[in-house]
């Protein structure tokens, strides 16, 4: 495949398709190529924010942001500054459209656009299917909206008036737990139990925002850990240590006044939310969905006090199971 020079504007439909393919598939957000693609799209947009390809460059940044999996772009400040400047410049343009695609073509329930960003980019660049309403798509205010959306994607918390796409991997990030939760493990369940507990222990030690989500993930595994399927005191000790650390950390949080907290009785009912709150982009996506469709506020999901209570309840069951297992071993 011929190397694409990101300093040039693609001069054919095939060249646009090749670039869009790179946007969508380049891995390693710290790699030189990823950095080149991101800087190239931003530079083209900055150089010609009102040009015919401005929407495509913005959508290119949005496509590249998907490779972040909900985490912030390292050194995002220059990218956010450029996108924000473009948005500010274009947002005041006269417009008689009732709405714009950056909002209307987004599915609030699935937290995704009806068409992938890379395919939207090809359409506005003239290298894909014809647009249904070119004026709305190329409207400066639509470009501004997508620019804010792209800035939010590379640096969650930049703008709160734009849709937030569900991070790549959500839907499968905690899916591996289901094998154990529903007692159909396809790999070593001890490994799953211990690895998930160690993630919780590290989050508690470092006091990361992912702590509540990891508490919920570990709580989903408790029934299996205390069942007759686990006959290793060492495994239980790893899980107990993680919940003890989480409970201690959560005790430091101030009392909350939330009207309600998540019900953790059914893993499938909260797995998606637990995955969303494990990344900054996921937490922003949940906020967007909650504002548009209702549900518990994000603060109820990330409440440290509630996470501490859940860990304390898990500890009671785990310590009892450990005592019974030790007693059984003593009899032997």
PDB file of N, CA and C in Angstrom, residues 34-123:
ATOM      1  N   UNK A  34       0.036   7.464  14.071  1.00  0.00           N
ATOM      2  CA  UNK A  34      -1.202   7.992  14.640  1.00  0.00           C
ATOM      3  C   UNK A  34      -1.070   9.500  14.862  1.00  0.00           C
ATOM      4  N   UNK A  35       0.052   9.901  15.409  1.00  0.00           N
ATOM      5  CA  UNK A  35       0.283  11.331  15.657  1.00  0.00           C
ATOM      6  C   UNK A  35       0.265  12.113  14.349  1.00  0.00           C
ATOM      7  N   UNK A  36       0.885  11.566  13.311  1.00  0.00           N
ATOM      8  CA  UNK A  36       0.892  12.241  12.006  1.00  0.00           C
ATOM      9  C   UNK A  36      -0.526  12.406  11.451  1.00  0.00           C
ATOM     10  N   UNK A  37      -1.310  11.347  11.557  1.00  0.00           N
ATOM     11  CA  UNK A  37      -2.680  11.413  11.035  1.00  0.00           C
ATOM     12  C   UNK A  37      -3.510  12.437  11.795  1.00  0.00           C
ATOM     13  N   UNK A  38      -3.388  12.460  13.114  1.00  0.00           N
ATOM     14  CA  UNK A  38      -4.136  13.412  13.920  1.00  0.00           C
ATOM     15  C   UNK A  38      -3.701  14.845  13.613  1.00  0.00           C
ATOM     16  N   UNK A  39      -2.403  15.073  13.602  1.00  0.00           N
ATOM     17  CA  UNK A  39      -1.897  16.419  13.325  1.00  0.00           C
ATOM     18  C   UNK A  39      -2.248  16.857  11.909  1.00  0.00           C
ATOM     19  N   UNK A  40      -2.197  15.916  10.959  1.00  0.00           N
ATOM     20  CA  UNK A  40      -2.518  16.251   9.581  1.00  0.00           C
ATOM     21  C   UNK A  40      -3.949  16.708   9.433  1.00  0.00           C
ATOM     22  N   UNK A  41      -4.892  15.977  10.019  1.00  0.00           N
ATOM     23  CA  UNK A  41      -6.303  16.353   9.926  1.00  0.00           C
ATOM     24  C   UNK A  41      -6.548  17.708  10.570  1.00  0.00           C
ATOM     25  N   UNK A  42      -5.947  17.932  11.741  1.00  0.00           N
ATOM     26  CA  UNK A  42      -6.132  19.204  12.441  1.00  0.00           C
ATOM     27  C   UNK A  42      -5.506  20.352  11.657  1.00  0.00           C
ATOM     28  N   UNK A  43      -4.340  20.118  11.075  1.00  0.00           N
ATOM     29  CA  UNK A  43      -3.664  21.176  10.306  1.00  0.00           C
ATOM     30  C   UNK A  43      -4.485  21.576   9.090  1.00  0.00           C
ATOM     31  N   UNK A  44      -5.034  20.595   8.358  1.00  0.00           N
ATOM     32  CA  UNK A  44      -5.871  20.915   7.204  1.00  0.00           C
ATOM     33  C   UNK A  44      -7.112  21.700   7.622  1.00  0.00           C
ATOM     34  N   UNK A  45      -7.713  21.306   8.713  1.00  0.00           N
ATOM     35  CA  UNK A  45      -8.908  21.994   9.196  1.00  0.00           C
ATOM     36  C   UNK A  45      -8.573  23.418   9.628  1.00  0.00           C
ATOM     37  N   UNK A  46      -7.462  23.553  10.322  1.00  0.00           N
ATOM     38  CA  UNK A  46      -7.045  24.869  10.800  1.00  0.00           C
ATOM     39  C   UNK A  46      -6.705  25.797   9.635  1.00  0.00           C
ATOM     40  N   UNK A  47      -6.145  25.223   8.575  1.00  0.00           N
ATOM     41  CA  UNK A  47      -5.742  26.045   7.426  1.00  0.00           C
ATOM     42  C   UNK A  47      -6.941  26.501   6.593  1.00  0.00           C
ATOM     43  N   UNK A  48      -8.011  25.694   6.576  1.00  0.00           N
ATOM     44  CA  UNK A  48      -9.155  26.039   5.729  1.00  0.00           C
ATOM     45  C   UNK A  48     -10.455  25.611   6.419  1.00  0.00           C
ATOM     46  N   UNK A  49     -10.795  26.285   7.531  1.00  0.00           N
ATOM     47  CA  UNK A  49     -11.960  25.851   8.317  1.00  0.00           C
ATOM     48  C   UNK A  49     -13.294  26.030   7.609  1.00  0.00           C
ATOM     49  N   UNK A  50     -13.304  26.854   6.569  1.00  0.00           N
ATOM     50  CA  UNK A  50     -14.555  27.070   5.837  1.00  0.00           C
ATOM     51  C   UNK A  50     -14.509  26.455   4.438  1.00  0.00           C
ATOM     52  N   UNK A  51     -13.487  25.629   4.191  1.00  0.00           N
ATOM     53  CA  UNK A  51     -13.323  25.023   2.884  1.00  0.00           C
ATOM     54  C   UNK A  51     -14.237  23.824   2.677  1.00  0.00           C
ATOM     55  N   UNK A  52     -14.269  23.293   1.474  1.00  0.00           N
ATOM     56  CA  UNK A  52     -15.180  22.193   1.146  1.00  0.00           C
ATOM     57  C   UNK A  52     -14.873  20.890   1.882  1.00  0.00           C
ATOM     58  N   UNK A  53     -13.626  20.748   2.344  1.00  0.00           N
ATOM     59  CA  UNK A  53     -13.265  19.495   3.011  1.00  0.00           C
ATOM     60  C   UNK A  53     -13.225  19.623   4.534  1.00  0.00           C
ATOM     61  N   UNK A  54     -13.589  20.780   5.063  1.00  0.00           N
ATOM     62  CA  UNK A  54     -13.556  20.976   6.513  1.00  0.00           C
ATOM     63  C   UNK A  54     -14.357  19.911   7.262  1.00  0.00           C
ATOM     64  N   UNK A  55     -15.585  19.578   6.814  1.00  0.00           N
ATOM     65  CA  UNK A  55     -16.320  18.523   7.546  1.00  0.00           C
ATOM     66  C   UNK A  55     -15.572  17.186   7.550  1.00  0.00           C
ATOM     67  N   UNK A  56     -14.910  16.868   6.444  1.00  0.00           N
ATOM     68  CA  UNK A  56     -14.185  15.591   6.368  1.00  0.00           C
ATOM     69  C   UNK A  56     -13.026  15.561   7.359  1.00  0.00           C
ATOM     70  N   UNK A  57     -12.302  16.674   7.492  1.00  0.00           N
ATOM     71  CA  UNK A  57     -11.177  16.695   8.428  1.00  0.00           C
ATOM     72  C   UNK A  57     -11.660  16.555   9.870  1.00  0.00           C
ATOM     73  N   UNK A  58     -12.761  17.229  10.195  1.00  0.00           N
ATOM     74  CA  UNK A  58     -13.302  17.100  11.550  1.00  0.00           C
ATOM     75  C   UNK A  58     -13.703  15.654  11.823  1.00  0.00           C
ATOM     76  N   UNK A  59     -14.366  15.044  10.849  1.00  0.00           N
ATOM     77  CA  UNK A  59     -14.794  13.661  11.022  1.00  0.00           C
ATOM     78  C   UNK A  59     -13.609  12.704  11.045  1.00  0.00           C
ATOM     79  N   UNK A  60     -12.513  13.094  10.422  1.00  0.00           N
ATOM     80  CA  UNK A  60     -11.290  12.304  10.523  1.00  0.00           C
ATOM     81  C   UNK A  60     -10.766  12.281  11.949  1.00  0.00           C
ATOM     82  N   UNK A  61     -10.781  13.444  12.610  1.00  0.00           N
ATOM     83  CA  UNK A  61     -10.355  13.492  14.012  1.00  0.00           C
ATOM     84  C   UNK A  61     -11.280  12.621  14.861  1.00  0.00           C
ATOM     85  N   UNK A  62     -12.573  12.704  14.576  1.00  0.00           N
ATOM     86  CA  UNK A  62     -13.537  11.908  15.336  1.00  0.00           C
ATOM     87  C   UNK A  62     -13.304  10.409  15.133  1.00  0.00           C
ATOM     88  N   UNK A  63     -12.954  10.022  13.912  1.00  0.00           N
ATOM     89  CA  UNK A  63     -12.641   8.623  13.629  1.00  0.00           C
ATOM     90  C   UNK A  63     -11.397   8.180  14.406  1.00  0.00           C
ATOM     91  N   UNK A  64     -10.377   9.013  14.391  1.00  0.00           N
ATOM     92  CA  UNK A  64      -9.148   8.685  15.120  1.00  0.00           C
ATOM     93  C   UNK A  64      -9.401   8.605  16.628  1.00  0.00           C
ATOM     94  N   UNK A  65     -10.334   9.421  17.118  1.00  0.00           N
ATOM     95  CA  UNK A  65     -10.620   9.422  18.553  1.00  0.00           C
ATOM     96  C   UNK A  65     -11.168   8.086  19.017  1.00  0.00           C
ATOM     97  N   UNK A  66     -11.789   7.350  18.121  1.00  0.00           N
ATOM     98  CA  UNK A  66     -12.340   6.043  18.495  1.00  0.00           C
ATOM     99  C   UNK A  66     -11.238   5.081  18.924  1.00  0.00           C
ATOM    100  N   UNK A  67     -10.031   5.308  18.439  1.00  0.00           N
ATOM    101  CA  UNK A  67      -8.913   4.429  18.800  1.00  0.00           C
ATOM    102  C   UNK A  67      -8.458   4.655  20.248  1.00  0.00           C
ATOM    103  N   UNK A  68      -8.983   5.690  20.890  1.00  0.00           N
ATOM    104  CA  UNK A  68      -8.602   5.989  22.265  1.00  0.00           C
ATOM    105  C   UNK A  68      -9.351   5.127  23.280  1.00  0.00           C
ATOM    106  N   UNK A  69     -10.419   4.483  22.825  1.00  0.00           N
ATOM    107  CA  UNK A  69     -11.214   3.600  23.684  1.00  0.00           C
ATOM    108  C   UNK A  69     -11.730   4.307  24.936  1.00  0.00           C
ATOM    109  N   UNK A  70     -12.089   5.575  24.775  1.00  0.00           N
ATOM    110  CA  UNK A  70     -12.688   6.308  25.888  1.00  0.00           C
ATOM    111  C   UNK A  70     -11.710   7.035  26.774  1.00  0.00           C
ATOM    112  N   UNK A  71     -10.409   6.846  26.562  1.00  0.00           N
ATOM    113  CA  UNK A  71      -9.406   7.560  27.358  1.00  0.00           C
ATOM    114  C   UNK A  71      -9.017   8.855  26.646  1.00  0.00           C
ATOM    115  N   UNK A  72      -8.481   9.838  27.381  1.00  0.00           N
ATOM    116  CA  UNK A  72      -8.076  11.087  26.736  1.00  0.00           C
ATOM    117  C   UNK A  72      -6.889  10.881  25.804  1.00  0.00           C
ATOM    118  N   UNK A  73      -6.809  11.709  24.779  1.00  0.00           N
ATOM    119  CA  UNK A  73      -5.639  11.723  23.908  1.00  0.00           C
ATOM    120  C   UNK A  73      -4.455  12.294  24.679  1.00  0.00           C
ATOM    121  N   UNK A  74      -3.310  11.599  24.707  1.00  0.00           N
ATOM    122  CA  UNK A  74      -2.133  12.182  25.351  1.00  0.00           C
ATOM    123  C   UNK A  74      -1.772  13.517  24.691  1.00  0.00           C
ATOM    124  N   UNK A  75      -1.496  14.508  25.503  1.00  0.00           N
ATOM    125  CA  UNK A  75      -1.153  15.842  24.993  1.00  0.00           C
ATOM    126  C   UNK A  75      -2.250  16.353  24.054  1.00  0.00           C
ATOM    127  N   UNK A  76      -3.472  16.335  24.552  1.00  0.00           N
ATOM    128  CA  UNK A  76      -4.619  16.725  23.726  1.00  0.00           C
ATOM    129  C   UNK A  76      -4.772  18.235  23.572  1.00  0.00           C
ATOM    130  N   UNK A  77      -4.090  19.021  24.388  1.00  0.00           N
ATOM    131  CA  UNK A  77      -4.337  20.465  24.423  1.00  0.00           C
ATOM    132  C   UNK A  77      -4.266  21.144  23.048  1.00  0.00           C
ATOM    133  N   UNK A  78      -3.216  20.905  22.229  1.00  0.00           N
ATOM    134  CA  UNK A  78      -3.160  21.580  20.923  1.00  0.00           C
ATOM    135  C   UNK A  78      -4.313  21.175  20.004  1.00  0.00           C
ATOM    136  N   UNK A  79      -4.717  19.912  20.062  1.00  0.00           N
ATOM    137  CA  UNK A  79      -5.822  19.438  19.223  1.00  0.00           C
ATOM    138  C   UNK A  79      -7.118  20.096  19.662  1.00  0.00           C
ATOM    139  N   UNK A  80      -7.364  20.117  20.963  1.00  0.00           N
ATOM    140  CA  UNK A  80      -8.586  20.737  21.488  1.00  0.00           C
ATOM    141  C   UNK A  80      -8.611  22.222  21.175  1.00  0.00           C
ATOM    142  N   UNK A  81      -7.463  22.886  21.313  1.00  0.00           N
ATOM    143  CA  UNK A  81      -7.399  24.324  21.034  1.00  0.00           C
ATOM    144  C   UNK A  81      -7.738  24.617  19.580  1.00  0.00           C
ATOM    145  N   UNK A  82      -7.207  23.811  18.660  1.00  0.00           N
ATOM    146  CA  UNK A  82      -7.472  24.024  17.241  1.00  0.00           C
ATOM    147  C   UNK A  82      -8.942  23.763  16.909  1.00  0.00           C
ATOM    148  N   UNK A  83      -9.490  22.679  17.430  1.00  0.00           N
ATOM    149  CA  UNK A  83     -10.894  22.358  17.168  1.00  0.00           C
ATOM    150  C   UNK A  83     -11.818  23.410  17.785  1.00  0.00           C
ATOM    151  N   UNK A  84     -11.479  23.875  18.970  1.00  0.00           N
ATOM    152  CA  UNK A  84     -12.293  24.890  19.637  1.00  0.00           C
ATOM    153  C   UNK A  84     -12.276  26.203  18.869  1.00  0.00           C
ATOM    154  N   UNK A  85     -11.110  26.565  18.338  1.00  0.00           N
ATOM    155  CA  UNK A  85     -11.002  27.795  17.554  1.00  0.00           C
ATOM    156  C   UNK A  85     -11.847  27.707  16.289  1.00  0.00           C
ATOM    157  N   UNK A  86     -11.821  26.557  15.643  1.00  0.00           N
ATOM    158  CA  UNK A  86     -12.637  26.356  14.444  1.00  0.00           C
ATOM    159  C   UNK A  86     -14.116  26.445  14.797  1.00  0.00           C
ATOM    160  N   UNK A  87     -14.500  25.784  15.889  1.00  0.00           N
ATOM    161  CA  UNK A  87     -15.906  25.801  16.304  1.00  0.00           C
ATOM    162  C   UNK A  87     -16.371  27.216  16.616  1.00  0.00           C
ATOM    163  N   UNK A  88     -15.541  27.968  17.315  1.00  0.00           N
ATOM    164  CA  UNK A  88     -15.915  29.339  17.675  1.00  0.00           C
ATOM    165  C   UNK A  88     -16.056  30.205  16.421  1.00  0.00           C
ATOM    166  N   UNK A  89     -15.185  29.995  15.467  1.00  0.00           N
ATOM    167  CA  UNK A  89     -15.223  30.797  14.234  1.00  0.00           C
ATOM    168  C   UNK A  89     -16.460  30.483  13.402  1.00  0.00           C
ATOM    169  N   UNK A  90     -16.853  29.210  13.354  1.00  0.00           N
ATOM    170  CA  UNK A  90     -17.941  28.805  12.460  1.00  0.00           C
ATOM    171  C   UNK A  90     -19.325  28.883  13.100  1.00  0.00           C
ATOM    172  N   UNK A  91     -19.376  28.847  14.412  1.00  0.00           N
ATOM    173  CA  UNK A  91     -20.663  28.746  15.090  1.00  0.00           C
ATOM    174  C   UNK A  91     -21.540  29.977  14.901  1.00  0.00           C
ATOM    175  N   UNK A  92     -20.941  31.107  14.597  1.00  0.00           N
ATOM    176  CA  UNK A  92     -21.730  32.322  14.430  1.00  0.00           C
ATOM    177  C   UNK A  92     -22.222  32.551  13.018  1.00  0.00           C
ATOM    178  N   UNK A  93     -21.937  31.634  12.112  1.00  0.00           N
ATOM    179  CA  UNK A  93     -22.358  31.799  10.719  1.00  0.00           C
ATOM    180  C   UNK A  93     -23.876  31.799  10.604  1.00  0.00           C
ATOM    181  N   UNK A  94     -24.424  32.597   9.698  1.00  0.00           N
ATOM    182  CA  UNK A  94     -25.880  32.595   9.505  1.00  0.00           C
ATOM    183  C   UNK A  94     -26.354  31.224   9.036  1.00  0.00           C
ATOM    184  N   UNK A  95     -27.529  30.830   9.481  1.00  0.00           N
ATOM    185  CA  UNK A  95     -28.021  29.489   9.186  1.00  0.00           C
ATOM    186  C   UNK A  95     -29.529  29.459   9.384  1.00  0.00           C
ATOM    187  N   UNK A  96     -30.246  28.819   8.450  1.00  0.00           N
ATOM    188  CA  UNK A  96     -31.698  28.694   8.602  1.00  0.00           C
ATOM    189  C   UNK A  96     -32.126  27.235   8.740  1.00  0.00           C
ATOM    190  N   UNK A  97     -31.173  26.356   9.092  1.00  0.00           N
ATOM    191  CA  UNK A  97     -31.516  24.947   9.288  1.00  0.00           C
ATOM    192  C   UNK A  97     -32.138  24.748  10.667  1.00  0.00           C
ATOM    193  N   UNK A  98     -33.163  23.911  10.708  1.00  0.00           N
ATOM    194  CA  UNK A  98     -33.821  23.631  11.982  1.00  0.00           C
ATOM    195  C   UNK A  98     -32.947  22.754  12.877  1.00  0.00           C
ATOM    196  N   UNK A  99     -32.092  21.928  12.272  1.00  0.00           N
ATOM    197  CA  UNK A  99     -31.216  21.049  13.028  1.00  0.00           C
ATOM    198  C   UNK A  99     -30.031  20.650  12.155  1.00  0.00           C
ATOM    199  N   UNK A 100     -29.111  19.907  12.730  1.00  0.00           N
ATOM    200  CA  UNK A 100     -27.896  19.529  12.012  1.00  0.00           C
ATOM    201  C   UNK A 100     -27.538  18.068  12.288  1.00  0.00           C
ATOM    202  N   UNK A 101     -26.842  17.430  11.348  1.00  0.00           N
ATOM    203  CA  UNK A 101     -26.544  15.999  11.477  1.00  0.00           C
ATOM    204  C   UNK A 101     -25.744  15.610  12.717  1.00  0.00           C
ATOM    205  N   UNK A 102     -24.906  16.515  13.236  1.00  0.00           N
ATOM    206  CA  UNK A 102     -24.106  16.112  14.385  1.00  0.00           C
ATOM    207  C   UNK A 102     -24.990  15.769  15.582  1.00  0.00           C
ATOM    208  N   UNK A 103     -26.231  16.251  15.555  1.00  0.00           N
ATOM    209  CA  UNK A 103     -27.198  15.890  16.587  1.00  0.00           C
ATOM    210  C   UNK A 103     -28.245  14.896  16.094  1.00  0.00           C
ATOM    211  N   UNK A 104     -28.811  15.165  14.935  1.00  0.00           N
ATOM    212  CA  UNK A 104     -29.946  14.349  14.483  1.00  0.00           C
ATOM    213  C   UNK A 104     -29.541  12.959  14.009  1.00  0.00           C
ATOM    214  N   UNK A 105     -28.297  12.789  13.596  1.00  0.00           N
ATOM    215  CA  UNK A 105     -27.863  11.482  13.103  1.00  0.00           C
ATOM    216  C   UNK A 105     -27.177  10.645  14.189  1.00  0.00           C
ATOM    217  N   UNK A 106     -27.414  11.022  15.439  1.00  0.00           N
ATOM    218  CA  UNK A 106     -26.830  10.298  16.572  1.00  0.00           C
ATOM    219  C   UNK A 106     -27.930   9.540  17.298  1.00  0.00           C
ATOM    220  N   UNK A 107     -27.671   8.279  17.599  1.00  0.00           N
ATOM    221  CA  UNK A 107     -28.623   7.418  18.307  1.00  0.00           C
ATOM    222  C   UNK A 107     -28.313   7.469  19.800  1.00  0.00           C
ATOM    223  N   UNK A 108     -29.188   8.121  20.574  1.00  0.00           N
ATOM    224  CA  UNK A 108     -28.935   8.291  22.001  1.00  0.00           C
ATOM    225  C   UNK A 108     -28.949   6.978  22.770  1.00  0.00           C
ATOM    226  N   UNK A 109     -29.718   6.012  22.280  1.00  0.00           N
ATOM    227  CA  UNK A 109     -29.798   4.732  22.994  1.00  0.00           C
ATOM    228  C   UNK A 109     -28.543   3.899  22.778  1.00  0.00           C
ATOM    229  N   UNK A 110     -28.096   3.814  21.535  1.00  0.00           N
ATOM    230  CA  UNK A 110     -26.900   3.023  21.231  1.00  0.00           C
ATOM    231  C   UNK A 110     -25.614   3.816  21.384  1.00  0.00           C
ATOM    232  N   UNK A 111     -25.739   5.114  21.614  1.00  0.00           N
ATOM    233  CA  UNK A 111     -24.572   5.993  21.764  1.00  0.00           C
ATOM    234  C   UNK A 111     -23.613   5.866  20.581  1.00  0.00           C
ATOM    235  N   UNK A 112     -24.170   6.037  19.392  1.00  0.00           N
ATOM    236  CA  UNK A 112     -23.358   5.968  18.180  1.00  0.00           C
ATOM    237  C   UNK A 112     -24.096   6.688  17.064  1.00  0.00           C
ATOM    238  N   UNK A 113     -23.337   7.077  16.025  1.00  0.00           N
ATOM    239  CA  UNK A 113     -23.969   7.687  14.865  1.00  0.00           C
ATOM    240  C   UNK A 113     -24.568   6.615  13.976  1.00  0.00           C
ATOM    241  N   UNK A 114     -25.578   7.016  13.221  1.00  0.00           N
ATOM    242  CA  UNK A 114     -26.221   6.078  12.303  1.00  0.00           C
ATOM    243  C   UNK A 114     -25.231   5.586  11.246  1.00  0.00           C
ATOM    244  N   UNK A 115     -24.262   6.424  10.910  1.00  0.00           N
ATOM    245  CA  UNK A 115     -23.220   6.077   9.944  1.00  0.00           C
ATOM    246  C   UNK A 115     -21.872   6.306  10.617  1.00  0.00           C
ATOM    247  N   UNK A 116     -20.920   5.417  10.397  1.00  0.00           N
ATOM    248  CA  UNK A 116     -19.615   5.555  11.027  1.00  0.00           C
ATOM    249  C   UNK A 116     -18.950   6.870  10.619  1.00  0.00           C
ATOM    250  N   UNK A 117     -18.198   7.509  11.538  1.00  0.00           N
ATOM    251  CA  UNK A 117     -17.545   8.780  11.212  1.00  0.00           C
ATOM    252  C   UNK A 117     -16.686   8.729   9.956  1.00  0.00           C
ATOM    253  N   UNK A 118     -15.960   7.620   9.742  1.00  0.00           N
ATOM    254  CA  UNK A 118     -15.117   7.535   8.543  1.00  0.00           C
ATOM    255  C   UNK A 118     -15.958   7.508   7.275  1.00  0.00           C
ATOM    256  N   UNK A 119     -17.142   6.897   7.342  1.00  0.00           N
ATOM    257  CA  UNK A 119     -18.025   6.876   6.174  1.00  0.00           C
ATOM    258  C   UNK A 119     -18.701   8.221   5.962  1.00  0.00           C
ATOM    259  N   UNK A 120     -19.004   8.908   7.076  1.00  0.00           N
ATOM    260  CA  UNK A 120     -19.523  10.271   6.944  1.00  0.00           C
ATOM    261  C   UNK A 120     -18.475  11.173   6.305  1.00  0.00           C
ATOM    262  N   UNK A 121     -17.216  10.979   6.704  1.00  0.00           N
ATOM    263  CA  UNK A 121     -16.132  11.781   6.136  1.00  0.00           C
ATOM    264  C   UNK A 121     -16.028  11.576   4.629  1.00  0.00           C
ATOM    265  N   UNK A 122     -16.130  10.336   4.189  1.00  0.00           N
ATOM    266  CA  UNK A 122     -16.066  10.049   2.747  1.00  0.00           C
ATOM    267  C   UNK A 122     -17.247  10.678   2.014  1.00  0.00           C
ATOM    268  N   UNK A 123     -18.418  10.646   2.628  1.00  0.00           N
ATOM    269  CA  UNK A 123     -19.590  11.229   1.972  1.00  0.00           C
ATOM    270  C   UNK A 123     -19.427  12.732   1.783  1.00  0.00           C
TER     271      UNK A 123
END
